[in-house]
Amino acid sequence: MLLEIKNLHARIDGNEILKGIDLQVNAGEVHAIMGPNGSGKSTLASVLAGREEYEVTQGEIWYNGKNLLELSPEDRAREGLFLAFQYPIEIPGVSNTNLLKTAVNEIRKYRGEEELDAMEFLELLKEKSKLVELDHKFLSRSVNEGFSGGEKKRNEIFQMAVLNPKLAILDETDSGLDIDALRIVANGVNKLRSKDNAIIVVTHYQRLLNYIVPDFVHVLYNGRIVKSGGKELALELEEKGYDWIKNDKSEVTV
Amino acid sequence: MSTTETQKIEELANKEYKYGFVTEVEEDRLPKGLNEEIIRQISAKKEEPEWMTEWRLKAFRHWLTMEEPKWPNVKYPPIDYQDISYYSAPKKKPKYNSLDEVDPAIRETYNKLGIPLEEQMMLAGVAVDAVFDSVSVATTFKDKLKELGIIFCSMSEAIKEHPDLVKKYLGSVVPYTDNFFATLNSAVFSDGSFVYVPKGVRCPMELSTYFRINASETGQFERTLIIADEGSYVSYLEGCTAPMRDENQLHAAVVELVALDNATIKYSTVQNWYPGDKEGKGGIYNFVTKRGACRGVNSKISWTQVETGSAITWKYPSCILQGDNSIGEFYSVAVTNNYQQADTGTKMIHIGKNTKSTIVSKGISAGRSNNSYRGLVKITKKAENARNFSQCDSLLIGDKCGAHTFPYLEINNSTAQVEHEATTSKIGEDQIFYLNQRGISTEDAVNLIVNGYVKEVLAELPMEFAVEAQKLLSISLEGSVG
């Protein structure tokens, strides 16, 4: 199993956001995590990536045979965990190329592989930039600085393509994308799907899942996964809205 | 920022000074104190002619009427000028024909600093006039320069061998009455470099001096004079490291540059004086007056500085743009960490027609340090069509440091075009986390961001110096050594 989350509880500033998450992800699978605003979707993504503001109070996360919670954020990345940010960060003065070159070589060093030389690296960038139809000029521009919302999201998927993660978490990658950009991003992600890696798609809306078709859909509500199913669950949600879950949930608990 | 992240960044910012060691060399030094007798003794020890002694004395008498400036945005305990020894030199001042004759302890110091002279001579093509404490002990590449008529020697030697040039230009840019520290320097200056590039000659190599303060409690008063005659070009590099010391060491240098018609002088500095320990104890007081005069038409003076050291830096490399169409440039990176204080910037004085100046200042503050940019752009009445562009950026690391910008503009001609841009940014937890998430450690992330921030300035440095500067920046801000 690539990822196993057991009874995960996490809080920020004293507020408990995750209240017992259980999730299992195998290599080759795509999982969608859906839920209304404030249900804990982005918190889950942040906890997996190792954001320090979030405190895990209970539970375990096992990733690729390792206790994920004991790894620093950079070591998680080097172990092949990638987070496509909901709000990608601007880093003035640091070019995309420079960031990726540093990242690729740090990851390779960690794995005991040789660093890529400049030619091999540029070749890799060229190949991967085609995946998301990213213009070459973006490579020399500062990371996300002055990028439109869509360009930032495309840049995240481009970085994912270059870093070739085992587990990619896409945090609301569809938000702020028009339909064309959505298609490009989704195509890029689909080309990266393989039997060796897994993808967790965190999203509010079903529309992204028309393009990135998930194997499993989980509905997160109030810090817990309240419903799991196949891809048809997403359609059902779209049709009935989150109130269905909320009402359903209240019926169960009453 | 979360506390752990802040702590991590602070940890990285708090590494030990790498170049803290002391060389044991027998010294010849004057007793502490400052009076006319001491000045006569300094002059006598240096076997100076009468006119030089008199110039020093004039400066000293003027200095007695002056007060230490209080306007810089820095704080330090009062300096007792009678408690400083104003001259020290390695004993038995020999004349060296080759490096083999240089005191092995001194050569060992250079090796520790990573400045193997021979290698530099062979590989880098850099002529090194190495100042060890106050007396030049090794000068290289002289013959090659001699062929071209370029004079590159110590100031002491220039006073003896080229008195006409020294008399004509010494104090012509920074007069002995200029300011408290420059006047003190004029009275007691120990040594420094002298460069004269004759008409139409392009100096084929970077001229370089490594300064090093070594004698404890000895103020260093360097005096440098560079003259580029008509149509000539010279690039001068100044770099320094100093050993770890507890006492505050006063350093009050003066650098004067003169560019005649169509001449260009490029002056680059990487400054790494001992900044004091983590509690702010010790460290060098660096009160420097650097000024260049673009005296001729189409002349150009360009200052580039990377300042990482000193407990206190007080320094404004300036350009007086007298010649028509002359150009002044100032590119600066100033890093402060722990309890370091820096008040630095430039003055661009436009006097000639169509004069242009560019100012790019990048301040980086970490720890509990304070970093101020202070700059003056002055356009005089007759300076038709003067242009200036200033960009002053500040980068903060952590939340206990300070950045301040004091831009002054004096415009007395309506044809002037002056632009000023300023930004303040902070290395944020979000940026660090983003880079962490891409597999980059916090240390490397800070490095990446800082290097991106300063690249405009480093691009102005000669290649090998830029590499050294980049290394220094990461040593100054981060844990990794080398």
XYZ file of C-alpha atoms in Angstrom, chain B residues 151 162-170 194 196 225 227:
14
model
C 51.716 52.103 -11.637
C 55.733 59.290 -7.611
C 55.459 62.386 -5.419
C 54.140 64.592 -8.233
C 51.122 62.383 -8.878
C 50.420 61.963 -5.174
C 50.725 65.689 -4.496
C 48.437 66.483 -7.382
C 45.656 64.013 -6.563
C 45.819 63.043 -2.871
C 48.057 53.522 -5.413
C 47.866 55.206 -12.042
C 44.129 56.511 -4.652
C 43.832 57.714 -11.182
